[in-house]
Amino acid sequence: MITTEILYAHFLENLQISTDTRNIIKGSLFFALKGDHFNANEFAAQALENGASFAIIDEEKYKISDRYLLVEDVLTSLQDLARHHRNQLNIPVIGLTGSNGKTTSKELVNAVLAERYKTFATFGNLNNHIGVPLSILSIRNDVEVAIIEMGANHQKEIELLCTIAQPTHGIITNVGMAHLDGFGGFEGVKKGKAELYAYLKKTNGYTFINRDNSYLMEMSTAAGLNKLIFYGTETGNTIKGQLKSSDPFIEVDWTNHEEESSVKTHLTGSYNFENILAAICIGDFFDMNPESINQGLANYQPKNNRSQLTKTDRNTVICDFYNANPSSMSAALNNISVLTADQKTAILGDMFELGPESAIQHELIAKQAFESGLNEIIFIGKDFYAYKDNTKAKFFKTPNEAAAYLQENPIKNNMILLKGSRGMKLESLLQYL
């Protein structure tokens, strides 16, 4: 069997990893990962033909030359290789997790720190047991600070990711009603996310905490953390901030006890205030002046359909359909209800991975939508469809059905919230808005 040290020597020759034969990087190491419906050992030869230097496999029958490197388990080898690479890096690594706002917070922190440092941040949402190793292996020697996003849908996952990323600093954005099925309810969510706190306690790392969030304060106390940096809306925090405006873009007043400052952003949604404050706090901790912090925030343009305000030919659309859970859905409805617009519409898709809580959570969101003062509400998906007898909204089982309706009944001169779980593929509706 090939050792991690030998794999690392091969990795250093090209510093590239591939896991998909359709996107092979020339000279890379191809890791033949397995999934529920595929076994990439079967495609190792194709990976080599497409330009990979070596194929890492875990089934001996596929080893037909020295370019096939046999390991006990390909996924474990990838994770061990990432750990080995991480051990060579003597830099701050900020581990970031939470139920909502992970990716936006990661992007904001990166936008701020990049004003002074050579940074690396998780690309997209490569934040799971495969994505985190790939992210770590993408960090080069010139990087001064890394921001690693860590996602989870069950307990012990953050614990595993911490052993790979080995964060020196950490932040939990919040805990909410997300992945309830895998975590076993809200208390399970708290327990799972707190695995980051447990790691930082064990390694004597630094933790950034929103002091306004009672759940995070409770979790940090239980973990016995002692290197704490607080942000929030009250005095006594390292960074104190106030939401000045959020209609439609967020403006924040803040102080670090020495200097008062204000910043206008391109983010919509008052729920992003705490994500902005977190980025300010982290920038301040890393010795950045207010001008540089504000410049990073002001220059950040939201993308990836998270809190993204888009002007179409007919409407203003809040594109927030990358994903959804009850906490983020409720926050999005609260946000559109206070924005200034003559006409408002919400198009909401089902929320996934809620387990036994699904029916009650969809009912609560439907009720909130009915009470939000919207001019029109459109629900899409089988879970929301259970409330189809309510005359205050339109109900469709699929996005295709909703698209047909929108083509026949175009919405004009509205502010539209478009939000649902990723699997609903609500981006297909944007062309009709």
XYZ file of C-alpha atoms in Angstrom:
433
model
C 0.000 0.000 0.000
C 1.145 3.536 -0.803
C 1.859 5.725 2.228
C 0.719 9.302 2.743
C 4.339 10.483 2.529
C 4.797 8.910 -0.909
C 1.499 10.384 -2.085
C 2.601 13.782 -0.844
C 5.849 13.557 -2.771
C 3.832 12.924 -5.927
C 1.452 15.769 -5.008
C 4.330 18.234 -4.679
C 5.334 17.579 -8.283
C 2.170 19.227 -9.600
C 0.059 20.431 -6.616
C -3.167 19.450 -8.351
C -5.944 17.006 -7.447
C -8.678 15.653 -9.725
C -11.757 13.631 -8.788
C -13.757 13.804 -12.016
C -12.593 12.317 -15.319
C -14.556 15.012 -17.162
C -12.350 17.725 -15.653
C -8.893 16.217 -15.378
C -6.082 18.671 -14.662
C -2.965 17.699 -16.591
C -0.375 16.159 -14.284
C -2.762 15.878 -11.348
C -3.368 13.028 -8.934
C -6.713 11.396 -9.680
C -8.498 10.115 -6.574
C -10.958 7.362 -7.515
C -13.682 8.174 -5.002
C -16.769 6.048 -4.544
C -20.348 7.230 -4.237
C -23.757 5.669 -3.782
C -24.108 5.144 -7.514
C -20.557 5.091 -8.878
C -17.138 3.556 -8.350
C -14.412 5.763 -9.795
C -11.935 2.881 -9.712
C -13.650 1.902 -12.939
C -12.631 5.209 -14.513
C -9.004 5.305 -13.344
C -7.650 4.294 -16.760
C -9.688 7.043 -18.412
C -8.333 9.576 -15.916
C -4.780 8.653 -16.878
C -5.617 8.839 -20.562
C -7.081 12.302 -19.988
C -3.867 13.617 -18.467
C -3.635 12.602 -14.803
C -0.139 11.605 -13.693
C -1.279 8.949 -11.228
C -4.561 7.320 -10.233
C -5.157 6.549 -6.569
C -7.328 3.428 -6.320
C -8.447 1.044 -3.569
C -9.315 -2.064 -5.601
C -6.283 -4.109 -6.630
C -7.850 -5.536 -9.785
C -7.604 -2.086 -11.406
C -3.853 -1.773 -10.790
C -2.351 -2.544 -14.188
C 0.793 -0.398 -14.051
C 2.932 1.674 -11.711
C 0.792 4.724 -12.453
C -1.970 3.174 -10.339
C -1.293 3.811 -6.644
C -3.100 1.330 -4.407
C -4.361 2.493 -1.009
C -6.628 0.980 1.632
C -9.389 3.535 1.083
C -9.307 6.403 -1.426
C -11.395 8.857 0.626
C -9.338 8.265 3.771
C -6.142 8.716 1.742
C -7.408 12.039 0.385
C -8.225 13.220 3.893
C -4.870 12.022 5.263
C -3.044 13.778 2.427
C -4.868 17.004 3.289
C -3.933 16.628 6.966
C -0.299 16.127 5.982
C -0.367 19.237 3.785
C -2.050 21.233 6.553
C 0.763 20.255 8.904
C 3.253 21.925 6.564
C 1.369 25.237 6.713
C 2.246 27.625 9.506
C -0.607 30.094 8.970
C -3.839 31.114 10.693
C -6.757 28.999 9.489
C -10.231 30.337 10.257
C -12.776 27.516 10.508
C -16.302 28.719 9.762
C -19.600 26.883 10.187
C -23.241 27.605 11.013
C -26.799 26.812 9.985
C -27.204 29.926 7.850
C -24.873 32.461 6.295
C -21.776 30.251 6.113
C -20.854 30.990 2.528
C -21.777 34.680 2.661
C -19.782 35.111 5.878
C -16.832 33.265 4.371
C -16.901 35.538 1.336
C -17.176 38.670 3.486
C -14.297 37.634 5.740
C -12.216 36.886 2.672
C -13.135 40.218 1.055
C -11.995 42.058 4.172
C -8.774 40.130 4.870
C -7.752 40.214 1.203
C -7.343 43.981 1.521
C -4.169 43.314 3.521
C -3.239 39.643 3.248
C -2.743 36.961 0.631
C -5.788 34.858 1.429
C -7.312 31.542 0.491
C -11.026 30.863 0.930
C -13.095 27.765 0.264
C -14.254 27.844 -3.331
C -18.039 27.805 -3.645
C -19.399 25.449 -1.019
C -16.729 22.730 -1.044
C -17.348 22.322 2.658
C -17.913 18.613 3.324
C -15.744 15.530 3.951
C -14.476 15.721 0.357
C -14.607 19.485 -0.198
C -12.596 20.437 2.894
C -9.648 18.161 1.999
C -9.696 19.536 -1.557
C -9.740 23.065 -0.151
C -6.794 22.430 2.173
C -4.815 20.868 -0.671
C -5.421 24.031 -2.722
C -3.576 26.255 -0.229
C -0.204 27.336 -1.589
C 2.918 28.427 0.273
C 2.340 32.136 -0.362
C -1.024 32.167 1.442
C -0.978 34.148 4.696
C -4.518 33.432 6.004
C -7.008 30.727 5.036
C -10.789 30.728 5.564
C -12.249 27.233 5.479
C -15.998 26.713 5.379
C -17.246 23.565 7.125
C -20.731 22.206 6.512
C -22.478 19.319 8.194
C -25.777 17.493 8.181
C -25.079 15.107 11.058
C -23.125 14.985 14.286
C -19.394 14.198 14.331
C -18.939 15.701 10.853
C -17.563 19.037 12.076
C -15.329 17.096 14.440
C -13.879 15.192 11.465
C -13.447 18.342 9.372
C -11.594 20.037 12.230
C -9.030 17.231 12.252
C -8.382 17.991 8.570
C -8.522 21.812 8.503
C -7.026 22.193 12.001
C -8.418 25.710 12.512
C -6.493 28.096 14.730
C -9.481 30.455 14.821
C -13.171 29.701 14.487
C -16.647 31.111 14.186
C -20.155 29.657 14.224
C -22.373 32.131 12.397
C -25.559 30.866 14.075
C -27.565 27.732 14.819
C -30.993 27.246 13.294
C -33.566 24.840 11.923
C -31.399 23.206 9.260
C -30.684 19.534 8.462
C -33.018 18.545 11.291
C -33.373 15.042 9.883
C -29.657 14.257 10.032
C -28.971 16.064 13.305
C -32.029 14.667 15.066
C -33.682 17.992 15.877
C -32.538 21.440 16.952
C -30.618 20.263 20.024
C -28.708 17.957 17.714
C -27.866 20.924 15.481
C -26.405 22.779 18.459
C -24.420 19.738 19.531
C -23.067 19.201 16.018
C -22.007 22.795 15.443
C -20.453 22.980 18.925
C -17.887 20.426 17.788
C -15.957 23.416 16.403
C -15.944 24.998 19.866
C -14.764 21.711 21.380
C -11.850 21.582 18.938
C -10.856 25.189 19.634
C -10.995 24.525 23.364
C -8.746 21.493 22.971
C -6.233 23.352 20.797
C -6.426 26.677 22.677
C -7.650 28.467 19.562
C -9.413 31.808 19.209
C -13.194 32.021 18.841
C -15.276 34.879 17.422
C -18.752 35.004 18.968
C -21.880 37.047 18.343
C -22.715 38.088 21.888
C -26.308 38.850 20.872
C -26.918 35.182 20.081
C -27.993 33.409 23.262
C -27.510 29.949 21.753
C -23.897 30.664 20.823
C -23.207 32.155 24.235
C -24.680 29.079 25.910
C -22.657 26.757 23.681
C -19.397 28.661 24.208
C -19.872 28.616 27.978
C -20.528 24.879 27.924
C -17.369 24.355 25.858
C -15.272 26.303 28.375
C -13.698 28.522 25.748
C -11.198 31.066 27.024
C -9.853 32.935 23.961
C -13.019 34.818 23.038
C -13.477 37.831 20.786
C -17.000 39.251 20.928
C -19.045 41.265 18.463
C -22.635 42.487 18.722
C -24.861 45.472 19.244
C -24.070 46.198 22.896
C -21.162 47.927 24.603
C -18.458 45.678 25.995
C -17.830 43.890 22.707
C -14.600 44.183 20.736
C -16.748 45.341 17.833
C -20.054 47.093 18.441
C -22.326 47.709 15.500
C -25.760 48.977 14.582
C -27.837 48.361 11.490
C -28.298 51.814 9.992
C -30.281 50.810 6.915
C -31.299 47.718 4.956
C -33.671 49.082 2.318
C -32.625 47.570 0.049
C -28.882 47.477 0.818
C -27.283 47.190 4.229
C -25.468 50.096 5.839
C -23.733 49.552 9.174
C -22.344 51.902 11.806
C -19.636 50.318 13.936
C -16.894 51.041 16.429
C -13.846 49.231 17.778
C -13.823 51.446 20.908
C -11.205 53.693 19.358
C -12.790 54.834 16.153
C -16.335 55.138 14.833
C -16.979 54.083 11.269
C -19.747 53.440 8.735
C -19.953 51.228 5.675
C -22.427 50.789 2.827
C -22.590 47.339 1.243
C -24.169 45.685 -1.795
C -25.872 43.069 0.378
C -29.602 42.952 0.902
C -31.381 41.356 3.846
C -31.115 42.644 7.407
C -30.201 39.073 8.446
C -26.793 39.715 6.856
C -26.009 42.406 9.435
C -24.482 39.864 11.806
C -22.408 38.353 8.980
C -21.016 41.799 8.163
C -20.259 42.439 11.825
C -18.408 39.115 12.036
C -16.207 40.077 9.087
C -15.474 43.438 10.711
C -14.537 41.712 13.965
C -12.190 39.269 12.254
C -10.582 42.023 10.206
C -10.041 44.082 13.354
C -8.520 41.088 15.152
C -6.021 40.688 12.318
C -4.848 44.290 12.785
C -6.678 45.863 9.882
C -7.630 49.524 10.007
C -11.290 50.583 9.600
C -10.668 52.069 6.148
C -9.386 48.762 4.756
C -12.166 46.781 6.443
C -14.812 49.068 4.994
C -13.243 48.969 1.555
C -13.376 45.177 1.516
C -17.026 45.163 2.549
C -18.065 47.939 0.177
C -16.407 46.238 -2.783
C -17.993 42.831 -2.134
C -20.631 41.904 -4.702
C -22.934 39.027 -3.642
C -23.188 36.169 -6.078
C -24.191 32.508 -6.228
C -27.835 33.467 -5.671
C -27.413 34.298 -1.995
C -29.011 37.591 -0.929
C -28.432 38.821 -4.468
C -30.576 41.691 -5.722
C -31.157 41.313 -9.471
C -32.897 43.761 -11.793
C -34.762 42.096 -14.653
C -36.640 43.832 -17.465
C -39.842 43.692 -15.431
C -39.029 43.270 -11.734
C -36.532 43.460 -8.904
C -35.761 39.929 -7.729
C -34.145 38.916 -4.459
C -32.277 35.831 -5.668
C -31.881 33.732 -2.531
C -32.559 30.306 -3.940
C -29.221 28.625 -3.396
C -30.705 26.853 -0.391
C -33.357 27.203 2.300
C -34.370 26.035 5.753
C -37.019 27.333 8.181
C -34.638 29.820 9.820
C -33.398 31.375 6.583
C -36.874 31.290 5.006
C -38.359 33.141 7.964
C -35.565 35.732 7.869
C -36.092 36.276 4.140
C -39.832 36.830 4.634
C -39.144 39.268 7.468
C -36.787 41.132 5.183
C -39.093 41.558 2.194
C -41.935 42.590 4.477
C -40.020 45.733 5.540
C -38.512 46.676 2.182
C -39.985 49.606 0.298
C -41.842 48.541 -2.844
C -45.270 49.201 -4.357
C -45.910 45.530 -5.063
C -44.304 42.502 -3.400
C -44.394 38.824 -4.339
C -42.875 35.751 -2.694
C -42.172 32.597 -4.668
C -41.244 29.921 -2.160
C -40.097 26.350 -2.778
C -40.066 23.363 -0.465
C -37.421 23.036 2.263
C -35.558 19.720 2.360
C -33.939 17.542 5.051
C -36.391 18.424 7.822
C -37.425 14.864 8.698
C -40.388 14.531 11.078
C -40.404 18.326 11.504
C -41.150 18.935 7.828
C -44.937 19.293 7.971
C -45.028 21.679 10.920
C -42.124 23.788 9.599
C -43.750 24.205 6.180
C -47.010 25.121 7.890
C -45.280 27.772 10.010
C -43.577 29.313 6.981
C -46.848 29.308 5.028
C -48.581 31.052 7.924
C -45.809 33.658 8.145
C -46.036 34.283 4.409
C -49.803 34.792 4.642
C -49.247 37.379 7.379
C -46.381 39.248 5.651
C -48.531 41.735 3.732
C -47.440 40.423 0.336
C -49.483 41.123 -2.767
C -48.986 37.631 -4.146
C -47.598 34.349 -2.826
C -46.646 31.364 -4.947
C -45.740 28.058 -3.292
C -43.938 25.296 -5.158
C -43.388 21.687 -4.087
C -45.243 18.771 -2.559
C -44.757 19.897 1.052
C -46.243 23.345 0.537
C -48.882 21.841 -1.758
C -50.491 20.272 1.313
C -51.954 23.737 2.027
C -53.352 24.221 -1.479
C -56.869 24.944 -0.216
C -55.760 28.306 1.167
C -57.064 30.992 -1.156
C -54.355 33.529 -0.235
C -51.773 31.875 -2.476
C -51.136 29.927 -5.667
C -49.810 26.378 -5.318
C -47.843 24.275 -7.793
C -46.276 20.858 -7.395
C -43.277 21.558 -9.626
C -41.268 24.518 -10.958
C -42.414 23.584 -14.465
C -46.052 24.080 -13.464
C -45.158 27.409 -11.867
C -43.250 28.446 -15.004
C -46.302 27.762 -17.172
C -48.411 29.933 -14.854
C -45.856 32.770 -14.908
C -45.726 32.701 -18.694
C -49.513 33.076 -18.871
C -49.675 35.536 -15.965
C -46.488 37.621 -16.043
C -45.528 39.547 -12.913
C -44.531 43.156 -13.531
C -43.199 46.029 -11.426
C -42.801 43.865 -8.339
C -40.150 43.165 -5.775
C -39.959 39.358 -5.773
C -38.430 37.024 -3.214
C -37.360 33.782 -4.902
C -36.316 31.240 -2.287
C -36.303 27.473 -1.810
C -34.033 24.511 -1.215
C -31.367 23.802 -3.798
C -33.138 20.699 -5.035
C -36.142 22.762 -6.109
C -34.048 24.388 -8.874
C -35.908 27.679 -8.672
C -33.280 29.334 -10.856
C -35.303 27.980 -13.789
C -37.994 30.559 -12.982
C -35.776 33.628 -13.171
C -36.202 33.923 -16.946
C -39.975 34.375 -16.446
C -39.588 37.170 -13.889
